[in-house]
PDB file of C-alpha atoms in Angstrom:
ATOM      1  CA  MET A   1     102.511 204.698  73.556  1.00 46.00           C
ATOM      2  CA  GLY A   2      99.220 203.576  72.171  1.00 51.00           C
ATOM      3  CA  ARG A   3      97.502 200.408  73.173  1.00 53.00           C
ATOM      4  CA  LEU A   4      98.948 197.189  71.834  1.00 49.00           C
ATOM      5  CA  PRO A   5      96.928 195.138  69.449  1.00 54.00           C
ATOM      6  CA  SER A   6      94.794 192.471  71.122  1.00 58.00           C
ATOM      7  CA  VAL A   7      96.821 189.676  69.481  1.00 47.00           C
ATOM      8  CA  LEU A   8     100.103 190.920  71.028  1.00 49.00           C
ATOM      9  CA  VAL A   9      98.467 191.271  74.443  1.00 50.00           C
ATOM     10  CA  SER A  10      97.217 187.675  74.275  1.00 56.00           C
ATOM     11  CA  LEU A  11     100.701 186.388  73.353  1.00 51.00           C
ATOM     12  CA  ARG A  12     102.295 188.410  76.160  1.00 55.00           C
ATOM     13  CA  ASP A  13      99.906 187.025  78.766  1.00 58.00           C
ATOM     14  CA  ARG A  14     100.404 183.453  77.549  1.00 55.00           C
ATOM     15  CA  SER A  15     104.202 183.784  77.792  1.00 52.00           C
ATOM     16  CA  ARG A  16     103.824 184.819  81.435  1.00 56.00           C
ATOM     17  CA  ARG A  17     101.662 181.798  82.313  1.00 56.00           C
ATOM     18  CA  VAL A  18     103.778 179.097  80.584  1.00 50.00           C
ATOM     19  CA  PRO A  19     106.943 178.333  82.621  1.00 55.00           C
ATOM     20  CA  HIS A  20     110.231 178.225  80.861  1.00 55.00           C
ATOM     21  CA  ARG A  21     111.415 174.670  80.160  1.00 58.00           C
ATOM     22  CA  PRO A  22     115.086 174.111  80.968  1.00 57.00           C
ATOM     23  CA  ALA A  23     117.414 172.885  78.312  1.00 57.00           C
ATOM     24  CA  PRO A  24     117.854 169.093  78.461  1.00 52.00           C
ATOM     25  CA  GLN A  25     120.990 167.567  79.876  1.00 52.00           C
ATOM     26  CA  ARG A  26     122.534 164.224  79.112  1.00 53.00           C
ATOM     27  CA  CYS A  27     123.162 161.530  81.705  1.00 49.00           C
ATOM     28  CA  THR A  28     125.293 158.583  80.702  1.00 51.00           C
ATOM     29  CA  LEU A  29     125.227 155.198  82.396  1.00 49.00           C
ATOM     30  CA  GLY A  30     128.987 154.786  82.082  1.00 50.00           C
ATOM     31  CA  PRO A  31     132.183 156.762  81.582  1.00 52.00           C
ATOM     32  CA  ALA A  32     132.370 158.675  78.302  1.00 50.00           C
ATOM     33  CA  ARG A  33     135.342 158.629  76.010  1.00 54.00           C
ATOM     34  CA  PRO A  34     136.849 161.992  75.043  1.00 54.00           C
ATOM     35  CA  GLY A  35     136.498 162.998  71.411  1.00 52.00           C
ATOM     36  CA  LYS A  36     138.847 164.786  69.067  1.00 54.00           C
ATOM     37  CA  ASP A  37     137.277 168.166  69.818  1.00 54.00           C
ATOM     38  CA  GLY A  38     138.403 168.188  73.465  1.00 54.00           C
ATOM     39  CA  GLY A  39     135.395 166.537  75.031  1.00 51.00           C
ATOM     40  CA  LYS A  40     132.579 168.330  73.170  1.00 50.00           C
ATOM     41  CA  SER A  41     131.427 165.083  71.614  1.00 49.00           C
ATOM     42  CA  ASN A  42     131.492 162.998  74.815  1.00 50.00           C
ATOM     43  CA  ALA A  43     127.817 162.215  74.606  1.00 46.00           C
ATOM     44  CA  ARG A  44     128.133 161.098  71.002  1.00 50.00           C
ATOM     45  CA  ASN A  45     131.075 158.798  71.817  1.00 52.00           C
ATOM     46  CA  SER A  46     129.611 157.308  75.000  1.00 50.00           C
ATOM     47  CA  PRO A  47     129.841 153.492  74.994  1.00 51.00           C
ATOM     48  CA  LEU A  48     126.503 153.074  76.797  1.00 49.00           C
ATOM     49  CA  PRO A  49     122.928 154.258  76.081  1.00 50.00           C
ATOM     50  CA  ILE A  50     122.127 157.918  76.948  1.00 47.00           C
ATOM     51  CA  VAL A  51     119.117 159.083  78.928  1.00 48.00           C
ATOM     52  CA  VAL A  52     118.023 162.677  78.228  1.00 46.00           C
ATOM     53  CA  ILE A  53     116.195 164.451  81.055  1.00 46.00           C
ATOM     54  CA  GLY A  54     115.640 167.976  82.299  1.00 46.00           C
ATOM     55  CA  ARG A  55     118.063 169.839  84.503  1.00 46.00           C
ATOM     56  CA  SER A  56     115.540 170.300  87.254  1.00 47.00           C
ATOM     57  CA  GLU A  57     114.953 166.532  87.519  1.00 49.00           C
ATOM     58  CA  ARG A  58     117.141 164.004  89.289  1.00 51.00           C
ATOM     59  CA  PRO A  59     119.124 161.806  86.865  1.00 53.00           C
ATOM     60  CA  ARG A  60     117.111 158.676  86.170  1.00 54.00           C
ATOM     61  CA  CYS A  61     120.168 156.425  86.277  1.00 52.00           C
ATOM     62  CA  ALA A  62     120.945 157.636  89.804  1.00 55.00           C
ATOM     63  CA  THR A  63     117.339 157.012  90.844  1.00 62.00           C
ATOM     64  CA  LEU A  64     117.364 153.406  89.570  1.00 62.00           C
ATOM     65  CA  ARG A  65     120.569 152.372  91.315  1.00 69.00           C
ATOM     66  CA  PRO A  66     119.132 151.991  94.855  1.00 68.00           C
ATOM     67  CA  ILE A  67     116.018 150.292  93.466  1.00 71.00           C
ATOM     68  CA  MET A  68     118.077 147.733  91.563  1.00 70.00           C
ATOM     69  CA  ALA A  69     120.308 147.195  94.597  1.00 70.00           C
ATOM     70  CA  LYS A  70     117.264 146.359  96.743  1.00 65.00           C
ATOM     71  CA  PHE A  71     115.904 144.106  94.002  1.00 65.00           C
ATOM     72  CA  HIS A  72     119.169 142.161  93.895  1.00 67.00           C
ATOM     73  CA  LEU A  73     119.141 141.793  97.675  1.00 65.00           C
ATOM     74  CA  VAL A  74     115.614 140.388  97.560  1.00 57.00           C
ATOM     75  CA  LEU A  75     116.601 137.898  94.851  1.00 62.00           C
ATOM     76  CA  ALA A  76     119.658 136.829  96.844  1.00 61.00           C
ATOM     77  CA  ALA A  77     117.534 136.329  99.966  1.00 53.00           C
ATOM     78  CA  LEU A  78     115.002 134.219  98.049  1.00 54.00           C
ATOM     79  CA  ALA A  79     117.748 132.102  96.511  1.00 57.00           C
ATOM     80  CA  LEU A  80     119.368 131.564  99.892  1.00 56.00           C
ATOM     81  CA  GLY A  81     116.053 130.633 101.463  1.00 54.00           C
ATOM     82  CA  ALA A  82     115.296 128.186  98.649  1.00 50.00           C
ATOM     83  CA  ALA A  83     118.719 126.592  99.004  1.00 50.00           C
ATOM     84  CA  LEU A  84     118.842 126.366 102.771  1.00 50.00           C
ATOM     85  CA  GLY A  85     115.178 126.288 103.682  1.00 51.00           C
ATOM     86  CA  GLY A  86     114.007 123.360 105.714  1.00 54.00           C
ATOM     87  CA  CYS A  87     115.911 120.748 107.691  1.00 77.00           C
ATOM     88  CA  GLY A  88     116.903 117.276 106.597  1.00 77.00           C
ATOM     89  CA  THR A  89     113.965 115.361 105.108  1.00 84.00           C
ATOM     90  CA  PRO A  90     114.382 111.558 105.062  1.00 87.00           C
ATOM     91  CA  SER A  91     112.777 109.544 102.287  1.00 90.00           C
ATOM     92  CA  GLN A  92     109.666 107.649 103.375  1.00 91.00           C
ATOM     93  CA  SER A  93     108.882 104.037 102.537  1.00 92.00           C
ATOM     94  CA  MET A  94     105.270 104.895 101.617  1.00 92.00           C
ATOM     95  CA  GLY A  95     106.539 107.182  98.865  1.00 93.00           C
ATOM     96  CA  MET A  96     108.783 104.419  97.492  1.00 95.00           C
ATOM     97  CA  ASN A  97     106.100 101.697  97.333  1.00 95.00           C
ATOM     98  CA  ILE A  98     104.842 100.783  93.908  1.00 96.00           C
ATOM     99  CA  THR A  99     101.508 102.392  93.053  1.00 95.00           C
ATOM    100  CA  GLN A 100      98.219 100.538  93.296  1.00 94.00           C
ATOM    101  CA  GLY A 101      97.845 100.614  89.518  1.00 94.00           C
ATOM    102  CA  ASP A 102     101.260  98.993  88.994  1.00 95.00           C
ATOM    103  CA  ALA A 103     100.484  96.392  91.657  1.00 96.00           C
ATOM    104  CA  LEU A 104      97.201  95.375  90.009  1.00 95.00           C
ATOM    105  CA  GLN A 105      98.918  95.056  86.656  1.00 94.00           C
ATOM    106  CA  LEU A 106     101.943  93.130  87.908  1.00 95.00           C
ATOM    107  CA  ARG A 107      99.877  90.636  89.914  1.00 94.00           C
ATOM    108  CA  THR A 108      98.589  89.135  86.678  1.00 93.00           C
ATOM    109  CA  TRP A 109     102.154  88.466  85.452  1.00 94.00           C
ATOM    110  CA  VAL A 110     103.592  86.737  88.524  1.00 95.00           C
ATOM    111  CA  PRO A 111     104.784  83.205  87.652  1.00 94.00           C
ATOM    112  CA  ASP A 112     103.295  80.402  89.712  1.00 94.00           C
ATOM    113  CA  ALA A 113     106.732  79.582  91.121  1.00 95.00           C
ATOM    114  CA  LEU A 114     107.012  83.061  92.672  1.00 96.00           C
ATOM    115  CA  LYS A 115     103.516  83.375  94.107  1.00 95.00           C
ATOM    116  CA  PHE A 116     103.817  83.738  97.891  1.00 96.00           C
ATOM    117  CA  ASN A 117     107.234  82.121  97.560  1.00 96.00           C
ATOM    118  CA  VAL A 118     109.796  84.961  97.844  1.00 97.00           C
ATOM    119  CA  GLU A 119     111.153  86.103 101.169  1.00 96.00           C
ATOM    120  CA  LEU A 120     113.113  89.317 101.569  1.00 96.00           C
ATOM    121  CA  ASP A 121     116.563  89.390 103.117  1.00 96.00           C
ATOM    122  CA  HIS A 122     117.756  92.406 105.084  1.00 95.00           C
ATOM    123  CA  VAL A 123     118.681  95.278 102.793  1.00 96.00           C
ATOM    124  CA  LYS A 124     122.319  96.329 102.707  1.00 95.00           C
ATOM    125  CA  GLY A 125     123.514  99.879 102.267  1.00 94.00           C
ATOM    126  CA  GLY A 126     121.540 103.064 102.546  1.00 90.00           C
ATOM    127  CA  ASP A 127     122.330 106.168 104.574  1.00 89.00           C
ATOM    128  CA  PRO A 128     120.505 108.044 107.321  1.00 88.00           C
ATOM    129  CA  THR A 129     119.473 111.620 106.555  1.00 85.00           C
ATOM    130  CA  ASN A 130     121.419 114.464 108.114  1.00 80.00           C
ATOM    131  CA  ARG A 131     119.411 116.356 110.700  1.00 78.00           C
ATOM    132  CA  TRP A 132     120.105 119.759 109.167  1.00 77.00           C
ATOM    133  CA  TRP A 133     120.354 119.201 105.443  1.00 76.00           C
ATOM    134  CA  GLY A 134     119.470 116.969 102.495  1.00 83.00           C
ATOM    135  CA  SER A 135     117.473 113.808 102.041  1.00 88.00           C
ATOM    136  CA  ARG A 136     118.829 110.260 101.918  1.00 91.00           C
ATOM    137  CA  VAL A 137     117.387 106.751 101.642  1.00 95.00           C
ATOM    138  CA  SER A 138     117.966 104.534 104.660  1.00 94.00           C
ATOM    139  CA  GLY A 139     118.245 100.773 104.420  1.00 94.00           C
ATOM    140  CA  MET A 140     115.257 100.367 106.732  1.00 95.00           C
ATOM    141  CA  ALA A 141     113.021 102.571 104.565  1.00 95.00           C
ATOM    142  CA  LEU A 142     114.076 100.730 101.399  1.00 96.00           C
ATOM    143  CA  GLU A 143     113.471  97.350 103.036  1.00 96.00           C
ATOM    144  CA  GLN A 144     109.984  98.387 104.133  1.00 96.00           C
ATOM    145  CA  ALA A 145     109.173  99.639 100.638  1.00 97.00           C
ATOM    146  CA  LEU A 146     110.368  96.379  99.064  1.00 97.00           C
ATOM    147  CA  GLU A 147     108.398  94.282 101.559  1.00 96.00           C
ATOM    148  CA  ASP A 148     105.191  96.211 100.930  1.00 97.00           C
ATOM    149  CA  SER A 149     105.713  96.018  97.157  1.00 97.00           C
ATOM    150  CA  LEU A 150     106.307  92.245  97.213  1.00 97.00           C
ATOM    151  CA  ARG A 151     103.196  91.821  99.323  1.00 96.00           C
ATOM    152  CA  SER A 152     101.071  93.947  96.999  1.00 96.00           C
ATOM    153  CA  VAL A 153     101.954  91.818  93.944  1.00 97.00           C
ATOM    154  CA  GLY A 154     101.449  88.505  95.790  1.00 96.00           C
ATOM    155  CA  MET A 155     105.051  87.303  95.998  1.00 96.00           C
ATOM    156  CA  LEU A 156     105.693  87.599  99.746  1.00 96.00           C
ATOM    157  CA  PRO A 157     104.648  84.597 101.895  1.00 95.00           C
ATOM    158  CA  VAL A 158     101.365  85.039 103.714  1.00 90.00           C
ATOM    159  CA  SER A 159     103.040  84.348 107.058  1.00 88.00           C
ATOM    160  CA  PRO A 160     106.676  84.806 108.123  1.00 83.00           C
ATOM    161  CA  ALA A 161     106.579  81.250 109.418  1.00 85.00           C
ATOM    162  CA  THR A 162     105.732  79.903 105.955  1.00 87.00           C
ATOM    163  CA  PRO A 163     108.878  78.589 104.251  1.00 90.00           C
ATOM    164  CA  ALA A 164     109.729  80.202 100.921  1.00 95.00           C
ATOM    165  CA  ARG A 165     111.563  78.675  98.009  1.00 95.00           C
ATOM    166  CA  PHE A 166     113.387  81.877  96.970  1.00 97.00           C
ATOM    167  CA  GLN A 167     115.091  84.741  98.716  1.00 97.00           C
ATOM    168  CA  LEU A 168     115.477  88.258  97.326  1.00 98.00           C
ATOM    169  CA  ARG A 169     118.682  90.036  98.358  1.00 97.00           C
ATOM    170  CA  THR A 170     119.073  93.758  97.746  1.00 97.00           C
ATOM    171  CA  GLU A 171     121.765  96.357  98.262  1.00 97.00           C
ATOM    172  CA  MET A 172     121.738 100.124  97.789  1.00 96.00           C
ATOM    173  CA  VAL A 173     124.763 100.642  95.559  1.00 97.00           C
ATOM    174  CA  SER A 174     124.667 104.399  94.980  1.00 96.00           C
ATOM    175  CA  LEU A 175     122.495 107.478  95.340  1.00 95.00           C
ATOM    176  CA  VAL A 176     123.711 110.400  93.220  1.00 94.00           C
ATOM    177  CA  GLN A 177     122.277 113.817  94.144  1.00 88.00           C
ATOM    178  CA  PRO A 178     123.112 117.439  93.298  1.00 88.00           C
ATOM    179  CA  ILE A 179     124.437 119.714  96.036  1.00 83.00           C
ATOM    180  CA  VAL A 180     122.294 122.701  95.063  1.00 79.00           C
ATOM    181  CA  ALA A 181     119.866 122.727  92.133  1.00 75.00           C
ATOM    182  CA  ALA A 182     116.546 124.208  91.083  1.00 83.00           C
ATOM    183  CA  ASP A 183     115.228 121.137  89.245  1.00 85.00           C
ATOM    184  CA  THR A 184     116.498 118.249  91.366  1.00 90.00           C
ATOM    185  CA  THR A 185     117.589 115.099  89.504  1.00 94.00           C
ATOM    186  CA  VAL A 186     118.508 111.977  91.477  1.00 94.00           C
ATOM    187  CA  THR A 187     120.006 108.725  90.162  1.00 97.00           C
ATOM    188  CA  VAL A 188     119.730 105.563  92.249  1.00 97.00           C
ATOM    189  CA  THR A 189     121.352 102.164  91.671  1.00 98.00           C
ATOM    190  CA  ILE A 190     120.143  99.059  93.526  1.00 98.00           C
ATOM    191  CA  ARG A 191     121.549  95.539  93.181  1.00 98.00           C
ATOM    192  CA  TYR A 192     119.092  92.645  93.201  1.00 98.00           C
ATOM    193  CA  GLN A 193     119.753  88.921  93.588  1.00 97.00           C
ATOM    194  CA  LEU A 194     117.165  86.172  93.525  1.00 97.00           C
ATOM    195  CA  VAL A 195     118.596  83.076  95.189  1.00 97.00           C
ATOM    196  CA  GLN A 196     117.192  79.563  95.372  1.00 95.00           C
ATOM    197  CA  LYS A 197     117.394  78.682  99.048  1.00 94.00           C
ATOM    198  CA  SER A 198     117.809  74.937  98.632  1.00 92.00           C
ATOM    199  CA  ASP A 199     121.215  75.128  96.933  1.00 92.00           C
ATOM    200  CA  GLY A 200     122.104  78.852  96.967  1.00 93.00           C
ATOM    201  CA  LYS A 201     121.933  79.107  93.188  1.00 94.00           C
ATOM    202  CA  VAL A 202     121.665  82.679  91.906  1.00 96.00           C
ATOM    203  CA  LEU A 203     118.782  82.799  89.449  1.00 96.00           C
ATOM    204  CA  TYR A 204     118.791  86.527  88.827  1.00 97.00           C
ATOM    205  CA  GLU A 205     121.322  89.295  89.451  1.00 97.00           C
ATOM    206  CA  ARG A 206     121.276  92.846  88.151  1.00 97.00           C
ATOM    207  CA  ASP A 207     122.196  96.405  89.097  1.00 98.00           C
ATOM    208  CA  VAL A 208     119.107  98.454  88.255  1.00 98.00           C
ATOM    209  CA  ARG A 209     119.641 102.183  87.705  1.00 98.00           C
ATOM    210  CA  THR A 210     116.800 104.687  87.538  1.00 97.00           C
ATOM    211  CA  ARG A 211     116.555 108.470  87.532  1.00 96.00           C
ATOM    212  CA  ALA A 212     113.885 110.933  88.598  1.00 95.00           C
ATOM    213  CA  THR A 213     113.568 114.739  88.479  1.00 93.00           C
ATOM    214  CA  THR A 214     111.472 117.074  90.632  1.00 91.00           C
ATOM    215  CA  ASP A 215     110.715 120.535  89.250  1.00 89.00           C
ATOM    216  CA  PHE A 216     111.506 123.657  91.233  1.00 82.00           C
ATOM    217  CA  THR A 217     107.814 124.617  91.305  1.00 83.00           C
ATOM    218  CA  ASP A 218     106.887 121.404  93.166  1.00 78.00           C
ATOM    219  CA  ALA A 219     108.640 122.634  96.334  1.00 73.00           C
ATOM    220  CA  MET A 220     110.043 126.110  95.706  1.00 73.00           C
ATOM    221  CA  LEU A 221     111.203 126.907  99.237  1.00 70.00           C
ATOM    222  CA  SER A 222     112.798 123.599 100.223  1.00 76.00           C
ATOM    223  CA  GLN A 223     115.464 121.749  98.297  1.00 80.00           C
ATOM    224  CA  PRO A 224     115.439 118.839 100.813  1.00 82.00           C
ATOM    225  CA  ASP A 225     111.768 118.285  99.964  1.00 86.00           C
ATOM    226  CA  ARG A 226     112.558 118.266  96.243  1.00 90.00           C
ATOM    227  CA  MET A 227     115.385 115.830  96.957  1.00 88.00           C
ATOM    228  CA  ARG A 228     113.076 113.555  98.932  1.00 92.00           C
ATOM    229  CA  MET A 229     110.489 113.540  96.151  1.00 93.00           C
ATOM    230  CA  SER A 230     113.158 112.652  93.591  1.00 94.00           C
ATOM    231  CA  ASN A 231     114.546 109.891  95.839  1.00 95.00           C
ATOM    232  CA  GLU A 232     111.164 108.288  96.335  1.00 95.00           C
ATOM    233  CA  SER A 233     110.259 108.475  92.657  1.00 96.00           C
ATOM    234  CA  ALA A 234     113.595 106.993  91.537  1.00 97.00           C
ATOM    235  CA  VAL A 235     113.389 104.113  94.041  1.00 97.00           C
ATOM    236  CA  ARG A 236     109.765 103.397  93.118  1.00 97.00           C
ATOM    237  CA  GLN A 237     110.690 103.134  89.426  1.00 97.00           C
ATOM    238  CA  ASN A 238     113.643 100.944  90.389  1.00 98.00           C
ATOM    239  CA  ILE A 239     111.456  98.472  92.263  1.00 98.00           C
ATOM    240  CA  VAL A 240     108.963  98.282  89.404  1.00 97.00           C
ATOM    241  CA  MET A 241     111.751  97.553  86.927  1.00 97.00           C
ATOM    242  CA  ALA A 242     113.205  94.795  89.127  1.00 97.00           C
ATOM    243  CA  LEU A 243     109.788  93.161  89.602  1.00 97.00           C
ATOM    244  CA  ARG A 244     109.219  93.131  85.849  1.00 97.00           C
ATOM    245  CA  ASP A 245     112.554  91.350  85.425  1.00 97.00           C
ATOM    246  CA  LEU A 246     111.619  88.715  88.007  1.00 96.00           C
ATOM    247  CA  MET A 247     108.307  88.040  86.320  1.00 93.00           C
ATOM    248  CA  ALA A 248     110.048  87.394  83.010  1.00 94.00           C
ATOM    249  CA  LEU A 249     112.097  84.517  84.501  1.00 93.00           C
ATOM    250  CA  ARG A 250     111.409  80.879  83.681  1.00 88.00           C
ATOM    251  CA  PHE A 251     111.616  78.372  86.519  1.00 83.00           C
ATOM    252  CA  GLU A 252     111.963  74.634  86.714  1.00 76.00           C
ATOM    253  CA  SER A 253     109.317  72.795  88.641  1.00 68.00           C
ATOM    254  CA  ALA A 254     110.210  72.191  92.271  1.00 61.00           C
ATOM    255  CA  SER A 255     111.396  68.674  92.936  1.00 54.00           C
TER     256      SER A 255
END
């Protein structure tokens, strides 16, 4: 035979260098439903999306399964750590005190009859915090927060030995908390009574209810910390609301 034309030689050499690409196969992510032609149209009737890959490659759906399984395990571990992380975190009285800005504002509204003239009775109610879980408000912490708040607005007597005309009685009625939550919302109800000590007359009585929410991002790995922050914020708002009520009262002059 004579020599082949140069164009045919070039095409022959190129066909030897380029590997043959295998025909694509179909990999479904779910069971296929048989068609009317005995299964030839399974891919067309598949209920789930179809991934087309080469025969020489590993099916992509099979490759993703272990990766997704590990991803789910990591998410479950993070969720469990966020739910159970940390031990019990009791609410602190310093976090429940009214802020300095509120104290400066409320001092200007205190009636003359209440200035250094309100003593605080022992607080009723409240619960200690479990050692291993959650966050509660104890009666001692609430009493300390109320005492510091009354002092900051100028209603508490300068000395415990100084007699006061009024007595403030408080009771923790309820503290509603979620068991497990990302954004933690707490609702607290406290009962207040202002009593005139000379005759025991009740001058003011109200159940004050306030609510506070702490976002998940404020303490991502500890729900007890988020619960504590919500407790302290709700109690602080509660005390401010009760003090505003007391300052709106009108009193008769002392005889």
